[in-house]
Short mmCIF file of C-alpha atoms in Angstrom, two decimals:
data_model
loop_
_atom_site.label_atom_id
_atom_site.label_comp_id
_atom_site.label_asym_id
_atom_site.label_seq_id
_atom_site.Cartn_x
_atom_site.Cartn_y
_atom_site.Cartn_z
CA MET I 1 -40.08 -17.77 79.80
CA GLN I 2 -39.20 -21.25 80.66
CA HIS I 3 -36.67 -20.34 83.34
CA HIS I 4 -39.06 -17.94 84.46
CA ARG I 5 -36.67 -14.64 84.30
CA GLY I 6 -39.05 -13.42 81.32
CA GLN I 7 -39.69 -10.25 83.48
CA THR I 8 -36.02 -9.30 83.50
CA LYS I 9 -35.65 -9.11 79.86
CA SER I 10 -35.59 -6.13 77.86
CA SER I 11 -38.61 -7.39 75.62
CA TRP I 12 -40.70 -8.41 78.55
CA PRO I 13 -43.10 -4.85 78.07
CA LYS I 14 -43.58 -5.99 74.51
CA VAL I 15 -44.69 -9.64 75.56
CA GLN I 16 -46.77 -8.32 78.33
CA GLY I 17 -48.27 -5.58 76.42
CA ALA I 18 -49.09 -7.80 73.54
CA CYS I 19 -50.80 -10.25 75.67
CA ALA I 20 -52.94 -7.79 77.39
CA GLN I 21 -54.10 -6.01 74.25
CA ALA I 22 -54.97 -9.27 72.56
CA ARG I 23 -57.38 -10.19 75.67
CA THR I 24 -58.71 -6.76 75.11
CA ASP I 25 -59.54 -7.20 71.64
CA GLY I 26 -61.13 -10.65 72.43
CA PHE I 27 -58.44 -13.08 71.13
CA ASP I 28 -57.75 -16.56 72.49
CA TYR I 29 -54.19 -16.72 71.16
CA VAL I 30 -51.20 -14.51 70.52
CA TRP I 31 -47.72 -15.05 68.88
CA VAL I 32 -44.85 -12.94 69.66
CA ASP I 33 -41.87 -13.56 67.81
CA THR I 34 -39.56 -12.60 70.78
CA CYS I 35 -40.47 -15.64 72.70
CA CYS I 36 -42.40 -17.76 70.29
CA ILE I 37 -39.50 -19.38 68.37
CA ASP I 38 -37.23 -22.02 69.83
CA LYS I 39 -33.88 -20.45 68.41
CA SER I 40 -31.67 -23.07 69.67
CA SER I 41 -33.40 -25.39 66.97
CA SER I 42 -32.17 -25.03 63.76
CA ALA I 43 -35.08 -26.51 62.14
CA GLU I 44 -37.70 -25.04 64.13
CA LEU I 45 -35.91 -21.81 63.20
CA SER I 46 -35.81 -22.76 59.61
CA GLU I 47 -39.34 -23.61 59.62
CA ALA I 48 -40.53 -20.30 61.25
CA ILE I 49 -38.73 -18.43 58.80
CA ASN I 50 -40.08 -20.05 55.99
CA SER I 51 -43.47 -19.64 57.52
CA MET I 52 -43.48 -16.45 59.18
CA PHE I 53 -45.06 -14.56 56.21
CA THR I 54 -48.17 -17.08 55.80
CA TRP I 55 -48.47 -16.58 59.68
CA TYR I 56 -48.80 -12.95 59.30
CA ALA I 57 -51.10 -13.24 56.16
CA ASN I 58 -53.37 -15.38 58.05
CA ALA I 59 -53.82 -13.63 61.30
CA GLU I 60 -56.79 -11.40 62.13
CA VAL I 61 -54.55 -8.36 63.05
CA CYS I 62 -50.83 -7.70 63.57
CA TYR I 63 -49.61 -5.26 66.46
CA ALA I 64 -46.71 -3.18 65.76
CA TYR I 65 -44.98 -2.26 68.82
CA LEU I 66 -42.79 0.99 68.70
CA SER I 67 -40.73 0.74 71.88
CA ASP I 68 -39.07 4.24 70.63
CA VAL I 69 -42.08 6.34 70.02
CA THR I 70 -44.21 8.40 72.57
CA VAL I 71 -47.99 9.49 72.06
CA ARG I 72 -49.56 12.18 74.16
CA GLU I 73 -53.67 13.14 74.55
CA GLY I 74 -54.72 15.69 72.49
CA HIS I 75 -58.09 17.26 71.52
CA SER I 76 -58.84 14.55 69.02
CA GLY I 77 -57.37 11.78 70.85
CA ALA I 78 -53.68 10.39 70.87
CA GLU I 79 -51.15 12.29 68.96
CA VAL I 80 -47.98 10.46 67.95
CA ASN I 81 -44.92 12.28 68.03
CA THR I 82 -44.11 12.89 64.52
CA ALA I 83 -40.07 12.66 64.75
CA GLU I 84 -40.17 9.69 66.57
CA PHE I 85 -42.53 7.87 64.58
CA GLU I 86 -40.90 8.65 61.28
CA GLN I 87 -37.25 8.05 62.75
CA SER I 88 -38.38 4.69 64.64
CA LYS I 89 -36.06 1.70 64.33
CA TRP I 90 -38.78 -0.33 63.64
CA PHE I 91 -38.74 1.32 59.92
CA THR I 92 -34.97 0.27 59.69
CA ARG I 93 -34.95 -3.65 60.46
CA GLY I 94 -35.26 -6.36 57.83
CA TRP I 95 -37.62 -8.43 59.59
CA THR I 96 -40.57 -5.69 60.20
CA LEU I 97 -41.13 -5.64 56.28
CA GLN I 98 -42.86 -8.69 56.21
CA GLU I 99 -44.98 -7.59 59.19
CA LEU I 100 -45.96 -4.44 57.67
CA LEU I 101 -46.88 -6.20 54.16
CA ALA I 102 -48.31 -9.44 55.20
CA PRO I 103 -50.96 -8.72 57.22
CA SER I 104 -54.36 -7.69 56.19
CA GLU I 105 -54.13 -4.92 58.90
CA VAL I 106 -51.20 -3.48 61.33
CA VAL I 107 -52.24 -1.69 64.29
CA PHE I 108 -49.55 0.42 65.71
CA PHE I 109 -48.84 1.12 69.43
CA SER I 110 -46.27 3.55 71.10
CA ARG I 111 -44.01 2.67 74.10
CA ASP I 112 -47.00 2.74 76.66
CA TRP I 113 -49.31 0.50 74.63
CA VAL I 114 -51.43 3.47 73.20
CA ARG I 115 -53.08 2.76 69.94
CA PHE I 116 -52.24 5.54 67.43
CA GLY I 117 -53.31 4.53 64.14
CA GLU I 118 -53.37 1.71 61.33
CA ARG I 119 -51.72 0.71 58.61
CA SER I 120 -54.65 1.61 56.12
CA SER I 121 -55.24 5.07 57.79
CA LEU I 122 -51.58 6.04 58.07
CA ALA I 123 -51.11 4.90 54.50
CA ASN I 124 -50.07 8.27 53.03
CA TRP I 125 -47.74 8.99 55.88
CA LEU I 126 -46.18 5.45 55.87
CA MET I 127 -45.73 5.71 52.08
CA ASP I 128 -43.24 8.79 52.71
CA ILE I 129 -41.33 6.68 55.20
CA THR I 130 -41.09 3.42 53.23
CA ARG I 131 -41.24 4.54 49.70
CA ILE I 132 -44.11 1.86 49.41
CA ASP I 133 -47.00 2.64 47.12
CA GLU I 134 -50.16 3.48 48.81
CA ALA I 135 -52.24 0.66 46.92
CA VAL I 136 -49.95 -2.11 48.84
CA LEU I 137 -50.27 -0.23 52.36
CA ARG I 138 -54.18 0.09 51.87
CA ASN I 139 -54.96 -3.40 50.79
CA LYS I 140 -56.73 -5.52 53.18
CA VAL I 141 -56.92 -8.78 51.22
CA ARG I 142 -56.31 -11.56 53.48
CA LEU I 143 -54.06 -14.90 52.78
CA LEU I 144 -51.71 -15.00 50.08
CA GLU I 145 -53.73 -14.17 46.98
CA ARG I 146 -51.80 -13.45 43.93
CA SER I 147 -54.04 -10.40 43.46
CA ARG I 148 -52.87 -8.70 46.09
CA PRO I 149 -50.96 -5.29 44.93
CA LEU I 150 -47.95 -6.63 46.69
CA PHE I 151 -47.34 -9.63 44.40
CA GLN I 152 -47.90 -7.20 41.15
CA ARG I 153 -45.14 -5.13 42.09
CA SER I 154 -41.80 -6.08 40.30
CA ILE I 155 -39.17 -7.96 41.96
CA ALA I 156 -36.98 -4.57 41.73
CA GLN I 157 -39.56 -2.54 43.46
CA ARG I 158 -39.91 -4.97 46.30
CA MET I 159 -36.11 -5.23 46.84
CA SER I 160 -36.04 -1.61 47.09
CA TRP I 161 -38.19 -1.63 49.89
CA ALA I 162 -35.48 -3.59 51.94
CA ALA I 163 -32.86 -1.44 50.49
CA ARG I 164 -32.25 0.96 53.59
CA ARG I 165 -33.41 -1.94 56.08
CA GLN I 166 -30.68 -3.79 58.08
CA THR I 167 -30.48 -6.99 60.05
CA THR I 168 -28.34 -8.21 62.95
CA ARG I 169 -27.08 -11.32 61.20
CA PRO I 170 -25.88 -10.71 57.63
CA GLU I 171 -27.88 -13.72 56.47
CA ASP I 172 -31.00 -12.49 57.63
CA MET I 173 -31.04 -9.80 55.38
CA ALA I 174 -31.87 -12.20 52.56
CA TYR I 175 -33.82 -14.83 54.65
CA CYS I 176 -36.35 -12.08 56.00
CA LEU I 177 -37.29 -11.42 52.34
CA VAL I 178 -38.25 -14.92 51.44
CA GLY I 179 -42.21 -14.54 52.18
CA ILE I 180 -42.39 -11.44 50.35
CA PHE I 181 -41.26 -13.27 47.09
CA SER I 182 -43.17 -16.39 47.95
CA VAL I 183 -40.32 -18.62 47.79
CA ASN I 184 -38.68 -21.15 50.31
CA MET I 185 -34.90 -21.79 51.04
CA PRO I 186 -32.72 -23.38 53.83
CA MET I 187 -31.28 -21.57 56.42
CA LEU I 188 -27.39 -21.76 56.27
CA TYR I 189 -26.18 -19.22 59.17
CA GLY I 190 -22.38 -18.61 58.48
CA GLU I 191 -22.61 -18.64 54.70
CA GLY I 192 -22.50 -14.80 54.52
CA GLY I 193 -24.97 -12.04 53.53
CA LYS I 194 -23.70 -12.24 49.90
CA LYS I 195 -24.15 -15.78 49.09
CA ALA I 196 -27.66 -15.63 51.37
CA PHE I 197 -29.01 -13.00 48.95
CA LEU I 198 -27.49 -14.54 45.76
CA ARG I 199 -29.39 -18.02 46.85
CA LEU I 200 -32.48 -16.19 47.11
CA GLN I 201 -32.56 -14.44 43.76
CA GLU I 202 -31.64 -17.89 42.41
CA GLU I 203 -34.89 -19.06 44.32
CA ILE I 204 -36.97 -16.06 42.97
CA MET I 205 -35.51 -16.96 39.22
CA LYS I 206 -36.99 -20.39 39.49
CA GLN I 207 -40.51 -18.87 39.85
CA SER I 208 -40.23 -15.61 38.02
CA ASP I 209 -38.89 -14.37 34.69
CA ASP I 210 -39.24 -10.92 35.85
CA GLN I 211 -36.38 -9.30 34.90
CA THR I 212 -36.04 -6.26 37.00
CA ILE I 213 -34.11 -8.62 39.13
CA PHE I 214 -31.19 -7.23 37.05
CA ALA I 215 -31.82 -3.76 37.25
CA TRP I 216 -29.88 -2.69 39.99
CA THR I 217 -27.10 -0.14 40.37
CA ASN I 218 -23.83 -0.14 42.70
CA LYS I 219 -22.77 3.37 42.86
CA ARG I 220 -19.97 2.68 45.50
CA ALA I 221 -18.14 -0.02 43.10
CA PRO I 222 -14.60 1.37 42.22
CA PRO I 223 -14.28 2.12 38.77
CA TYR I 224 -14.10 -0.59 35.96
CA SER I 225 -15.40 -3.15 38.52
CA LEU I 226 -16.84 -6.08 36.98
CA SER I 227 -19.60 -8.22 38.16
CA GLY I 228 -22.30 -10.82 37.38
CA LEU I 229 -25.74 -9.90 36.73
CA LEU I 230 -27.52 -10.54 40.36
CA ALA I 231 -26.69 -8.02 43.12
CA THR I 232 -25.13 -8.85 46.48
CA THR I 233 -27.38 -7.13 48.49
CA PRO I 234 -30.93 -5.44 48.67
CA ALA I 235 -29.04 -1.86 49.24
CA HIS I 236 -28.14 -2.12 45.60
CA PHE I 237 -31.78 -1.67 44.66
CA GLU I 238 -32.07 1.68 46.47
CA ASP I 239 -33.32 3.47 43.33
CA SER I 240 -35.49 0.87 41.57
CA GLN I 241 -38.40 1.87 43.29
CA ASP I 242 -40.04 2.96 40.14
CA ILE I 243 -38.82 0.19 37.86
CA ILE I 244 -41.53 -1.96 36.22
CA ALA I 245 -41.43 -5.24 34.21
CA TYR I 246 -42.69 -5.47 30.64
CA GLN I 247 -44.34 -8.41 29.29
CA GLN I 248 -42.45 -11.01 27.27
CA TRP I 249 -43.18 -10.46 23.63
CA GLU I 250 -41.26 -13.37 22.26
CA PRO I 251 -40.55 -16.98 23.27
CA THR I 252 -37.05 -17.61 24.96
CA PRO I 253 -35.46 -20.25 26.86
CA PRO I 254 -35.49 -20.18 30.94
CA TYR I 255 -32.60 -18.68 32.58
CA ALA I 256 -30.11 -21.37 33.84
CA MET I 257 -27.36 -21.31 36.15
CA THR I 258 -24.42 -23.52 34.89
CA ASN I 259 -20.60 -24.01 35.14
CA ARG I 260 -20.24 -21.14 32.70
CA GLY I 261 -22.40 -18.69 34.87
CA LEU I 262 -26.19 -17.77 34.49
CA ARG I 263 -27.23 -18.71 30.86
CA ILE I 264 -29.66 -16.44 29.66
CA ASP I 265 -30.86 -14.75 26.20
CA LEU I 266 -30.92 -10.84 26.12
CA PRO I 267 -30.85 -8.20 23.18
CA LEU I 268 -27.38 -6.95 22.81
CA HIS I 269 -26.48 -3.99 21.34
CA SER I 270 -23.18 -2.53 20.34
CA LEU I 271 -22.77 1.34 21.00
CA THR I 272 -20.38 3.84 19.13
CA ARG I 273 -17.54 4.98 20.88
CA GLU I 274 -19.51 8.53 20.64
CA ARG I 275 -21.79 7.18 23.08
CA ARG I 276 -20.09 7.11 26.73
CA GLY I 277 -17.64 4.39 25.32
CA HIS I 278 -19.52 1.55 26.39
CA ASP I 279 -18.91 -1.66 24.33
CA ILE I 280 -22.18 -3.37 24.55
CA ILE I 281 -25.36 -3.16 26.30
CA ALA I 282 -27.82 -5.53 27.23
CA LEU I 283 -31.70 -4.68 26.94
CA LEU I 284 -33.86 -5.91 29.85
CA ARG I 285 -37.39 -6.54 29.50
CA CYS I 286 -38.43 -3.48 31.95
CA GLY I 287 -38.51 0.10 32.29
CA VAL I 288 -39.39 3.31 34.43
CA SER I 289 -43.05 3.76 34.88
CA GLN I 290 -42.58 7.49 34.10
CA ASP I 291 -41.24 6.64 30.67
CA ILE I 292 -44.40 4.84 29.43
CA LYS I 293 -47.02 7.13 30.68
CA GLY I 294 -48.61 8.91 27.81
CA GLN I 295 -46.22 6.99 25.48
CA THR I 296 -47.26 4.33 22.78
CA GLY I 297 -43.38 3.12 22.73
CA TYR I 298 -41.35 1.75 25.46
CA LYS I 299 -38.05 2.60 26.74
CA PHE I 300 -35.80 -0.32 27.79
CA LEU I 301 -33.35 -0.13 30.74
CA THR I 302 -30.34 -1.48 29.80
CA ILE I 303 -27.07 -2.53 31.50
CA CYS I 304 -23.51 -2.40 30.17
CA LEU I 305 -21.67 -5.63 29.45
CA ILE I 306 -18.21 -6.54 28.52
CA ARG I 307 -17.02 -9.68 26.97
CA LEU I 308 -14.83 -11.83 28.61
CA SER I 309 -14.35 -14.95 26.30
CA ILE I 310 -14.82 -15.43 22.56
CA PHE I 311 -14.65 -19.19 23.14
CA ASP I 312 -17.72 -19.78 25.49
CA ASN I 313 -19.42 -16.37 24.90
CA ARG I 314 -19.00 -15.11 28.39
CA TYR I 315 -19.47 -11.80 29.62
CA ALA I 316 -19.47 -9.61 32.79
CA ARG I 317 -21.58 -6.37 33.87
CA ARG I 318 -19.42 -3.35 34.11
CA ASP I 319 -20.13 0.52 34.96
CA LEU I 320 -22.34 -0.67 37.90
CA GLY I 321 -23.63 2.70 38.49
CA LEU I 322 -25.46 3.06 35.59
CA LEU I 323 -28.51 1.88 34.19
CA LEU I 324 -29.13 3.26 30.92
CA ARG I 325 -32.36 3.40 28.45
CA GLU I 326 -32.96 2.30 24.93
CA SER I 327 -36.03 2.75 22.69
CA VAL I 328 -34.80 0.06 20.26
CA SER I 329 -34.41 -3.42 20.69
CA SER I 330 -31.97 -5.82 18.99
CA ARG I 331 -31.48 -9.59 18.04
CA MET I 332 -31.40 -11.81 21.10
CA GLN I 333 -28.49 -13.76 21.75
CA THR I 334 -27.42 -16.47 24.43
CA ILE I 335 -24.81 -15.39 26.90
CA TYR I 336 -23.10 -16.58 29.76
CA VAL I 337 -22.63 -14.12 32.94
CA PRO I 338 -20.34 -15.75 35.94
CA GLN I 339 -21.31 -14.73 39.11
CA THR I 340 -17.95 -14.76 40.39
CA THR I 341 -16.19 -12.12 41.68
CA THR I 342 -12.59 -13.32 40.27
CA PHE I 343 -13.10 -11.82 36.82
CA ASP I 344 -9.28 -10.84 36.70
CA ALA I 345 -8.04 -14.36 37.55
CA ASP I 346 -10.45 -16.09 34.97
CA MET I 347 -9.48 -13.69 32.12
CA LYS I 348 -5.54 -14.47 32.85
CA GLY I 349 -6.22 -18.22 32.16
CA PRO I 350 -5.07 -19.88 28.87
CA ILE I 351 -8.30 -18.87 27.19
CA GLY I 352 -7.42 -15.26 27.85
CA HIS I 353 -4.63 -14.78 25.66
CA VAL I 354 -4.77 -13.34 22.20
CA ILE I 355 -2.39 -12.92 19.36
CA PHE I 356 -0.73 -9.88 18.02
CA GLU I 357 1.01 -9.42 14.78
CA ILE I 358 3.32 -6.67 14.03
CA GLN I 359 2.92 -6.10 10.13
CA GLY I 360 4.06 -2.62 9.50
CA PHE I 361 7.31 -1.14 10.34
CA PRO I 362 9.27 2.03 10.17
CA HIS I 363 11.85 2.55 7.43
CA PRO I 364 14.70 -0.10 8.45
CA SER I 365 17.05 2.92 8.06
CA GLN I 366 15.92 4.68 11.27
CA TYR I 367 14.18 2.30 13.96
CA ARG I 368 14.60 -1.31 14.37
CA LEU I 369 12.75 -3.48 16.89
CA ILE I 370 14.96 -5.07 19.12
CA ARG I 371 12.72 -6.41 22.00
CA ILE I 372 9.36 -7.62 22.56
CA ALA I 373 8.17 -8.29 26.46
CA SER I 374 4.87 -9.23 27.40
CA PRO I 375 3.37 -10.98 30.46
CA THR I 376 3.07 -14.49 28.31
CA VAL I 377 5.96 -14.05 25.92
CA GLU I 378 8.46 -16.13 28.32
CA ARG I 379 5.83 -19.10 28.37
CA ASP I 380 5.33 -19.05 24.48
CA THR I 381 8.83 -18.51 22.91
CA GLU I 382 8.83 -22.05 20.93
CA LYS I 383 5.53 -21.28 19.61
CA ILE I 384 6.09 -17.51 18.20
CA HIS I 385 8.48 -15.71 15.95
CA LEU I 386 11.06 -13.85 18.07
CA ASP I 387 14.35 -13.65 16.17
CA LEU I 388 14.99 -9.81 16.48
CA THR I 389 18.98 -10.40 15.59
CA SER I 390 18.02 -9.47 12.13
CA PRO I 391 15.19 -7.80 10.06
CA PRO I 392 12.11 -10.32 9.58
CA THR I 393 12.14 -11.94 6.32
CA GLU I 394 8.64 -11.91 6.13
CA ASN I 395 8.08 -8.35 7.62
CA LEU I 396 6.06 -10.06 10.37
CA PHE I 397 6.73 -10.55 14.10
CA VAL I 398 4.10 -12.55 16.31
CA PHE I 399 3.78 -12.66 19.85
CA SER I 400 1.01 -13.09 22.59
CA SER I 401 -0.30 -11.38 25.54
CA LEU I 402 -3.40 -11.12 27.95
CA ASN I 403 -6.87 -10.72 26.50
CA PRO I 404 -7.22 -7.02 25.94
CA THR I 405 -10.83 -6.85 27.28
CA GLY I 406 -10.31 -6.15 31.22
CA GLY I 407 -12.34 -3.73 33.14
CA HIS I 408 -9.34 -1.78 33.98
CA VAL I 409 -6.45 -0.37 32.29
CA THR I 410 -3.96 -2.76 31.41
CA LEU I 411 -0.44 -3.12 30.22
CA LEU I 412 -0.16 -5.89 27.55
CA ALA I 413 3.43 -5.44 25.86
CA TYR I 414 6.63 -3.27 25.64
CA LEU I 415 7.90 -2.89 22.08
CA ILE I 416 11.78 -1.36 22.13
CA TRP I 417 13.14 0.22 19.03
CA GLN I 418 16.43 1.23 18.48
CA ASP I 419 17.81 3.82 16.06
CA PRO I 420 21.06 2.18 14.69
CA ASN I 421 22.51 5.17 13.17
CA LYS I 422 22.23 7.42 16.38
CA ASN I 423 23.38 7.45 19.87
CA LYS I 424 19.53 8.35 21.16
CA PRO I 425 17.65 6.69 23.77
CA GLN I 426 15.52 3.60 23.02
CA MET I 427 11.96 4.20 21.87
CA VAL I 428 9.52 2.09 23.99
CA VAL I 429 5.94 1.82 22.80
CA MET I 430 3.67 0.38 25.26
CA VAL I 431 0.81 -1.57 24.14
CA GLY I 432 -2.24 -1.36 26.42
CA SER I 433 -5.87 -1.68 26.85
CA SER I 434 -8.49 0.77 28.27
CA PRO I 435 -12.01 0.07 29.35
CA ASP I 436 -13.23 3.11 27.66
CA PHE I 437 -11.84 2.61 24.22
CA GLY I 438 -10.30 -0.53 23.89
CA LEU I 439 -6.68 -1.05 22.47
CA GLY I 440 -4.32 1.89 22.80
CA PHE I 441 -0.77 3.14 23.01
CA ASP I 442 1.76 5.49 24.99
CA VAL I 443 5.30 6.10 24.19
CA THR I 444 8.19 6.73 26.30
CA ARG I 445 12.04 6.97 26.39
CA TYR I 446 14.84 4.53 27.68
CA SER I 447 18.24 5.40 27.90
CA GLY I 448 19.60 1.94 29.34
CA THR I 449 21.16 -0.64 26.99
CA ASP I 450 20.70 -3.89 29.27
CA ASN I 451 17.01 -4.40 28.94
CA LYS I 452 17.34 -7.66 27.19
CA ARG I 453 18.37 -9.38 30.46
CA PHE I 454 14.85 -7.99 31.94
CA ASN I 455 11.54 -9.74 31.79
CA PHE I 456 8.35 -8.06 31.38
CA ASP I 457 7.91 -7.77 35.35
CA ASP I 458 11.39 -6.06 35.68
CA LEU I 459 10.49 -3.66 32.86
CA GLN I 460 6.89 -2.79 34.37
CA ILE I 461 9.37 -1.55 37.23
CA LEU I 462 11.74 -0.05 35.33
CA LEU I 463 9.83 1.72 32.74
CA GLY I 464 6.35 1.73 34.34
CA GLU I 465 3.13 1.65 32.88
CA PRO I 466 1.07 4.02 30.19
CA SER I 467 0.39 7.37 31.83
CA ASN I 468 -1.48 8.54 29.11
CA LEU I 469 -2.86 5.76 27.05
CA GLN I 470 -4.16 6.96 23.46
CA PRO I 471 -6.40 4.87 21.31
CA MET I 472 -5.04 3.11 18.29
CA GLY I 473 -4.69 5.94 15.14
CA GLN I 474 -3.61 8.77 17.21
CA LYS I 475 -0.06 10.33 17.12
CA VAL I 476 2.14 10.70 20.20
CA LYS I 477 4.96 13.04 20.02
CA VAL I 478 8.13 12.54 22.04
CA ASP I 479 10.80 14.77 21.68
CA ASP I 480 11.30 15.42 17.80
CA VAL I 481 9.70 11.85 17.07
CA ILE I 482 6.20 11.17 16.14
CA VAL I 483 4.71 7.72 16.97
CA SER I 484 1.72 6.38 15.77
CA VAL I 485 -0.25 2.66 16.33
CA THR I 486 -2.88 1.24 14.21
CA ALA I 487 -4.76 -2.02 15.02
CA ARG I 488 -6.69 -4.51 13.05
CA GLU I 489 -8.80 -7.17 14.71
CA ASN I 490 -9.24 -10.30 12.34
CA THR I 491 -12.87 -10.96 14.20
CA ASN I 492 -12.94 -14.68 12.84
CA ALA I 493 -9.76 -16.00 14.67
CA ILE I 494 -9.57 -17.90 17.69
CA PRO I 495 -7.85 -16.81 20.02
CA GLN I 496 -8.31 -13.20 19.14
CA HIS I 497 -6.07 -11.88 16.53
CA TYR I 498 -4.69 -8.05 16.10
CA SER I 499 -2.57 -6.78 13.52
CA LEU I 500 -0.25 -3.75 14.64
CA ASP I 501 1.33 -1.19 12.28
CA VAL I 502 4.10 0.64 13.99
CA SER I 503 5.12 4.18 12.55
CA ILE I 504 7.80 6.17 13.80
CA GLU I 505 9.18 9.36 12.10
CA GLU I 506 11.44 12.08 13.08
CA GLN I 507 10.26 15.43 12.66
CA GLN I 508 12.37 17.35 9.74
CA GLU I 509 14.16 20.43 10.94
#
């Protein structure tokens, strides 16, 4: 515009038509996002983004120009092309969501600037297209009054309206939502869409204790993925349009971001293995609107958690594609949930180790333990008992390994046993962990005699990893031998402490 080349731009019909329509409607001023923001100034751009929702809310009317929609004259006036309207790109853009929601009224215009309806008159149709409920679309309250239906909707519901929208710059998917959640934040282009969206949610949590912010799903996440409590994109709220917040029924401390992660008080409930194998669920103060219709009780939405550390009560979210429902609450507990994506590295640090004792052995006349290999044994040989040259004097071997609470199948140790009286392949008991049932084991044979010179990594290449991990207490048959391993956890020990009993029995012919 400043260089008098505006008429050559593709957006010129939008600017020209808006000015002409505003003059026809008797307005002295019009604001057009295309040309009224100096995008070369980061300060002006940041101010505009943080103020835009307010500008729309204070406007007499907002014109929505749909350049990909045509209108023809019918018997009752202008008739819009139904398919074009429903498939218009205007409904897929992130920035147009606040244009639809903030003003007291929105007037829709076609490519040729033919008026074909208003938000209030098209509310039923718009509800089907956008999944925004009719009460929000029909509302004509001006300004930023908290009584507006928009601000009475839960965080998850408002996020769901943006779940199918996109922006050219990834950060804008967060920035275009600041007004919808009544927050302000600096614009940091270059930080990436995930970081921007996390910052948005942190700003929301400073003003709201609505726990629907945690009620999202990521059905595309790889199996056994771990996550923090916050979503990384609005797309994770695609199925959250019916999730409502419950009132707080007991006092709880405010959330807080710490160097251990998000500190939050939640009711935790341990599930039995028969119920899908989830170790722990956390009850959120929210539910699905259909669950409370005609009922006197509530059903709580729950997320699945896994404990990362017993030292600082850290947890991570698992089973990211699931939101379960529970009708009974539990005791409130303070937990820490890191938002980091490096859970594997965290769990392999020094505080991620556990101690194993082998207390129960096969009869010494049959099998003798000749080798223990774990990811940490080489570093811990001075601290643990590994004298395998003779039977243990106290019938006890101790070794350490990684914390068996990972979000995937993890190999923890090889226990290699030899029958001294028979020329048979060695029996290898592989101890591992499964995200479905915790500690488990598998058994294989090894015919070599030189395993002592191999470390844990070498044995992984040589022997492989468990192909069919079995829960502790089961029996595994290899040739004519039946192997069983049981484990007992000392729940009061720090670090975690497990006692193993190994049984190796040959079947009698």
